[in-house]
Amino acid sequence: MPDTPRAPTPAPTSTSAPAPARILLADDHALVRRGVRMILDREPDLEVVAEAGDGAEAVDLARAHEVDLAVLDVAMPRLTGLQAARELAARRPGLRVLMLTMHDNEQYFFQALKAGACGYVLKSVADRDLVAACRAALDDEPFLCPGAVTALIRNYLDRVRHGEETPGQVLTPREEEVLKLVAEGHSSKEIAGLLVISVKTVQRHRANLLHKLGLRDRLDLTRYAVRAGLIEP
């Protein structure tokens, strides 16, 4: 009896997921690193590929590994996380940096922003906020945990109490309008329509803002807008 012909085996379909974001984790406490790594590695889109025990090692590892995001503790030996963040901003300008700290302190918070960090997460709420903060940083979006919001309020009240100039007072009302809309993610064309001005005028205002404030890009403008109280974090 002749064999019954078999049906052809269907060709396998490609369903490979995109590669996870590669993360460098730096903290001088091995137990903390282990806990943070467990939080991040259980997410399919995040992967810790390098660990450092201090800021200097973090800078070295960032040069030796292809990483998308550095999660740095603020207080570390040799180089602090803030010093490491400044080094990384100079050497790897495309690398996103997220600060992880136990300090709910406005001084550290604003130093982190000046160092080029995209966000600031307290270790006490890392299990709740860290994954969201990493994804925001990778999307080039700032992330502020509730403790950082408290720091912003304290800093603003201290400035008012001591009669110091608040950040927004160095800008004209029109510049504040443009800054707010830029920080909210509107394009130059959208801003021109909302303010009934030309696209060229919007671009001129944006260039003036970067020059006047000594900033580099939209993310810097967003950080400044948060500090000036123009947008909610």
Tab-separated table of C-alpha atoms in Angstrom:
chain	number	residue	atom	x	y	z
A	1	MET	CA	0.000	0.000	0.000
A	2	PRO	CA	1.557	3.343	-1.036
A	3	ASP	CA	2.585	5.796	1.699
A	4	THR	CA	0.220	8.701	2.303
A	5	PRO	CA	2.015	11.907	1.425
A	6	ARG	CA	2.709	14.123	4.444
A	7	ALA	CA	1.543	17.708	4.600
A	8	PRO	CA	4.408	20.195	4.316
A	9	THR	CA	5.685	21.580	7.617
A	10	PRO	CA	4.879	25.286	7.874
A	11	ALA	CA	7.896	27.572	7.934
A	12	PRO	CA	8.586	29.033	11.375
A	13	THR	CA	7.506	32.622	11.843
A	14	SER	CA	9.809	35.188	13.365
A	15	THR	CA	8.383	36.531	16.626
A	16	SER	CA	11.611	37.699	18.247
A	17	ALA	CA	11.096	40.585	20.658
A	18	PRO	CA	13.337	43.648	20.494
A	19	ALA	CA	16.521	43.403	22.515
A	20	PRO	CA	16.172	44.687	26.072
A	21	ALA	CA	17.775	47.977	27.075
A	22	ARG	CA	21.261	47.429	28.473
A	23	ILE	CA	21.788	48.885	31.948
A	24	LEU	CA	24.891	49.679	33.984
A	25	LEU	CA	24.201	49.543	37.727
A	26	ALA	CA	26.526	51.235	40.218
A	27	ASP	CA	26.221	51.058	44.023
A	28	ASP	CA	28.865	50.423	46.642
A	29	HIS	CA	26.640	47.968	48.542
A	30	ALA	CA	26.481	44.532	46.934
A	31	LEU	CA	23.198	43.730	48.673
A	32	VAL	CA	21.564	46.845	47.211
A	33	ARG	CA	22.884	45.993	43.743
A	34	ARG	CA	21.470	42.493	44.044
A	35	GLY	CA	18.039	43.806	45.001
A	36	VAL	CA	17.969	46.438	42.269
A	37	ARG	CA	19.132	43.905	39.701
A	38	MET	CA	16.288	41.575	40.665
A	39	ILE	CA	13.787	44.408	40.132
A	40	LEU	CA	15.180	45.283	36.703
A	41	ASP	CA	16.008	41.830	35.322
A	42	ARG	CA	12.472	40.539	35.820
A	43	GLU	CA	11.312	43.080	33.204
A	44	PRO	CA	11.561	41.738	29.620
A	45	ASP	CA	12.655	45.108	28.203
A	46	LEU	CA	15.418	45.781	30.766
A	47	GLU	CA	18.688	43.931	31.425
A	48	VAL	CA	21.566	44.726	33.774
A	49	VAL	CA	24.754	43.945	31.812
A	50	ALA	CA	27.381	45.500	34.108
A	51	GLU	CA	27.769	46.275	37.818
A	52	ALA	CA	30.137	48.714	39.516
A	53	GLY	CA	30.995	49.271	43.158
A	54	ASP	CA	31.996	52.925	42.813
A	55	GLY	CA	31.774	55.863	40.432
A	56	ALA	CA	35.197	55.433	38.865
A	57	GLU	CA	34.474	51.799	38.030
A	58	ALA	CA	31.137	52.859	36.568
A	59	VAL	CA	32.882	55.281	34.189
A	60	ASP	CA	35.348	52.567	33.136
A	61	LEU	CA	32.568	50.018	32.566
A	62	ALA	CA	30.538	52.507	30.527
A	63	ARG	CA	33.491	52.768	28.147
A	64	ALA	CA	33.969	48.996	27.990
A	65	HIS	CA	30.306	48.009	27.507
A	66	GLU	CA	27.590	49.111	25.135
A	67	VAL	CA	25.008	50.385	27.608
A	68	ASP	CA	21.891	52.500	27.133
A	69	LEU	CA	21.309	53.606	30.722
A	70	ALA	CA	23.431	54.059	33.844
A	71	VAL	CA	21.702	53.767	37.233
A	72	LEU	CA	24.044	55.408	39.751
A	73	ASP	CA	23.953	55.664	43.524
A	74	VAL	CA	24.611	59.246	44.634
A	75	ALA	CA	27.064	58.450	47.453
A	76	MET	CA	29.908	56.142	46.382
A	77	PRO	CA	33.670	55.969	47.040
A	78	ARG	CA	36.375	57.208	44.634
A	79	LEU	CA	33.893	59.058	42.431
A	80	THR	CA	30.392	59.846	43.685
A	81	GLY	CA	27.435	59.138	41.439
A	82	LEU	CA	27.182	62.871	40.717
A	83	GLN	CA	30.834	63.060	39.660
A	84	ALA	CA	30.428	59.909	37.577
A	85	ALA	CA	27.334	61.388	35.919
A	86	ARG	CA	29.323	64.466	34.878
A	87	GLU	CA	32.117	62.260	33.506
A	88	LEU	CA	29.633	60.147	31.568
A	89	ALA	CA	27.873	63.220	30.173
A	90	ALA	CA	31.219	64.400	28.776
A	91	ARG	CA	32.424	61.028	27.488
A	92	ARG	CA	29.144	59.364	26.471
A	93	PRO	CA	26.670	62.165	25.690
A	94	GLY	CA	24.060	59.722	24.380
A	95	LEU	CA	24.015	57.665	27.571
A	96	ARG	CA	21.019	58.223	29.840
A	97	VAL	CA	21.699	58.534	33.578
A	98	LEU	CA	19.344	57.868	36.470
A	99	MET	CA	20.270	58.653	40.078
A	100	LEU	CA	19.287	56.204	42.839
A	101	THR	CA	19.673	57.444	46.407
A	102	MET	CA	18.521	57.181	49.987
A	103	HIS	CA	18.701	60.992	50.342
A	104	ASP	CA	15.489	63.025	50.055
A	105	ASN	CA	17.606	66.136	49.742
A	106	GLU	CA	17.060	69.091	47.416
A	107	GLN	CA	20.790	69.798	47.181
A	108	TYR	CA	21.501	66.326	45.790
A	109	PHE	CA	18.459	66.550	43.558
A	110	PHE	CA	19.481	69.765	41.836
A	111	GLN	CA	23.101	68.649	41.597
A	112	ALA	CA	21.852	65.512	39.847
A	113	LEU	CA	19.954	67.605	37.303
A	114	LYS	CA	23.020	69.787	36.711
A	115	ALA	CA	25.119	66.655	36.231
A	116	GLY	CA	22.806	65.582	33.401
A	117	ALA	CA	20.631	62.973	35.120
A	118	CYS	CA	17.223	62.223	33.608
A	119	GLY	CA	15.670	61.277	36.924
A	120	TYR	CA	16.039	60.857	40.664
A	121	VAL	CA	14.625	57.850	42.513
A	122	LEU	CA	14.668	57.193	46.253
A	123	LYS	CA	15.797	53.718	47.298
A	124	SER	CA	12.895	53.545	49.736
A	125	VAL	CA	10.442	53.449	46.816
A	126	ALA	CA	12.653	51.738	44.219
A	127	ASP	CA	10.386	48.701	44.057
A	128	ARG	CA	7.544	51.015	43.032
A	129	ASP	CA	9.223	53.711	40.914
A	130	LEU	CA	12.494	52.374	39.519
A	131	VAL	CA	11.177	50.498	36.475
A	132	ALA	CA	9.012	53.454	35.410
A	133	ALA	CA	11.964	55.794	35.926
A	134	CYS	CA	14.229	53.626	33.756
A	135	ARG	CA	11.694	53.516	30.945
A	136	ALA	CA	11.169	57.280	31.141
A	137	ALA	CA	14.926	57.888	30.975
A	138	LEU	CA	15.279	55.572	27.979
A	139	ASP	CA	12.488	57.533	26.268
A	140	ASP	CA	14.431	60.766	26.930
A	141	GLU	CA	11.813	61.897	29.428
A	142	PRO	CA	12.510	63.305	32.907
A	143	PHE	CA	11.267	61.361	35.934
A	144	LEU	CA	10.647	62.831	39.368
A	145	CYS	CA	9.594	60.650	42.275
A	146	PRO	CA	7.330	62.164	44.965
A	147	GLY	CA	10.338	62.806	47.215
A	148	ALA	CA	11.938	64.870	44.468
A	149	VAL	CA	8.745	66.892	44.070
A	150	THR	CA	8.931	67.669	47.791
A	151	ALA	CA	12.510	68.852	47.263
A	152	LEU	CA	11.378	71.200	44.496
A	153	ILE	CA	8.763	72.738	46.766
A	154	ARG	CA	11.257	73.184	49.602
A	155	ASN	CA	13.756	74.830	47.286
A	156	TYR	CA	11.158	77.225	45.892
A	157	LEU	CA	9.929	78.201	49.356
A	158	ASP	CA	13.481	78.771	50.550
A	159	ARG	CA	14.140	81.069	47.592
A	160	VAL	CA	10.992	83.065	48.302
A	161	ARG	CA	11.733	83.211	52.046
A	162	HIS	CA	15.212	84.625	51.422
A	163	GLY	CA	14.088	86.999	48.675
A	164	GLU	CA	16.091	85.246	45.988
A	165	GLU	CA	15.175	85.380	42.317
A	166	THR	CA	13.196	82.342	41.162
A	167	PRO	CA	14.222	80.675	37.889
A	168	GLY	CA	11.295	81.972	35.862
A	169	GLN	CA	12.088	85.639	36.575
A	170	VAL	CA	15.045	85.673	34.196
A	171	LEU	CA	12.688	85.087	31.230
A	172	THR	CA	10.222	87.340	29.476
A	173	PRO	CA	6.527	86.347	29.611
A	174	ARG	CA	6.676	85.231	25.950
A	175	GLU	CA	9.785	83.152	26.603
A	176	GLU	CA	8.002	81.501	29.527
A	177	GLU	CA	5.080	80.652	27.234
A	178	VAL	CA	7.373	79.095	24.636
A	179	LEU	CA	9.378	77.245	27.297
A	180	LYS	CA	6.231	75.761	28.832
A	181	LEU	CA	4.944	74.520	25.479
A	182	VAL	CA	8.338	73.103	24.489
A	183	ALA	CA	8.546	71.264	27.816
A	184	GLU	CA	5.045	69.867	27.285
A	185	GLY	CA	6.260	68.271	24.046
A	186	HIS	CA	4.705	70.555	21.413
A	187	SER	CA	6.439	70.970	18.064
A	188	SER	CA	7.498	74.377	16.735
A	189	LYS	CA	4.562	74.322	14.310
A	190	GLU	CA	2.087	73.541	17.104
A	191	ILE	CA	3.527	76.295	19.307
A	192	ALA	CA	3.305	78.771	16.427
A	193	GLY	CA	-0.386	77.936	16.026
A	194	LEU	CA	-1.136	78.176	19.755
A	195	LEU	CA	0.632	81.521	20.181
A	196	VAL	CA	-0.325	82.890	16.732
A	197	ILE	CA	3.266	83.590	15.736
A	198	SER	CA	5.472	82.271	12.937
A	199	VAL	CA	7.460	79.044	13.155
A	200	LYS	CA	10.613	81.094	12.608
A	201	THR	CA	9.748	83.235	15.651
A	202	VAL	CA	9.235	80.098	17.759
A	203	GLN	CA	12.610	78.763	16.663
A	204	ARG	CA	14.241	82.081	17.514
A	205	HIS	CA	12.665	82.055	20.992
A	206	ARG	CA	13.827	78.481	21.522
A	207	ALA	CA	17.400	79.341	20.481
A	208	ASN	CA	17.328	82.378	22.782
A	209	LEU	CA	16.143	80.211	25.674
A	210	LEU	CA	18.980	77.726	25.226
A	211	HIS	CA	21.523	80.546	24.994
A	212	LYS	CA	20.146	82.607	27.900
A	213	LEU	CA	19.837	79.633	30.246
A	214	GLY	CA	23.057	77.943	29.154
A	215	LEU	CA	21.207	74.744	28.223
A	216	ARG	CA	21.726	72.190	25.451
A	217	ASP	CA	18.479	70.571	24.374
A	218	ARG	CA	14.761	69.948	25.003
A	219	LEU	CA	15.420	67.697	27.997
A	220	ASP	CA	17.401	70.491	29.661
A	221	LEU	CA	14.557	72.912	28.930
A	222	THR	CA	12.096	70.461	30.500
A	223	ARG	CA	14.209	70.200	33.663
A	224	TYR	CA	14.357	73.973	33.867
A	225	ALA	CA	10.602	74.301	33.332
A	226	VAL	CA	10.000	71.937	36.249
A	227	ARG	CA	12.302	73.957	38.483
A	228	ALA	CA	10.603	77.176	37.406
A	229	GLY	CA	7.184	75.697	38.209
A	230	LEU	CA	5.970	76.038	34.610
A	231	ILE	CA	4.945	72.379	34.275
A	232	GLU	CA	4.074	69.613	36.668
A	233	PRO	CA	6.688	66.872	37.119
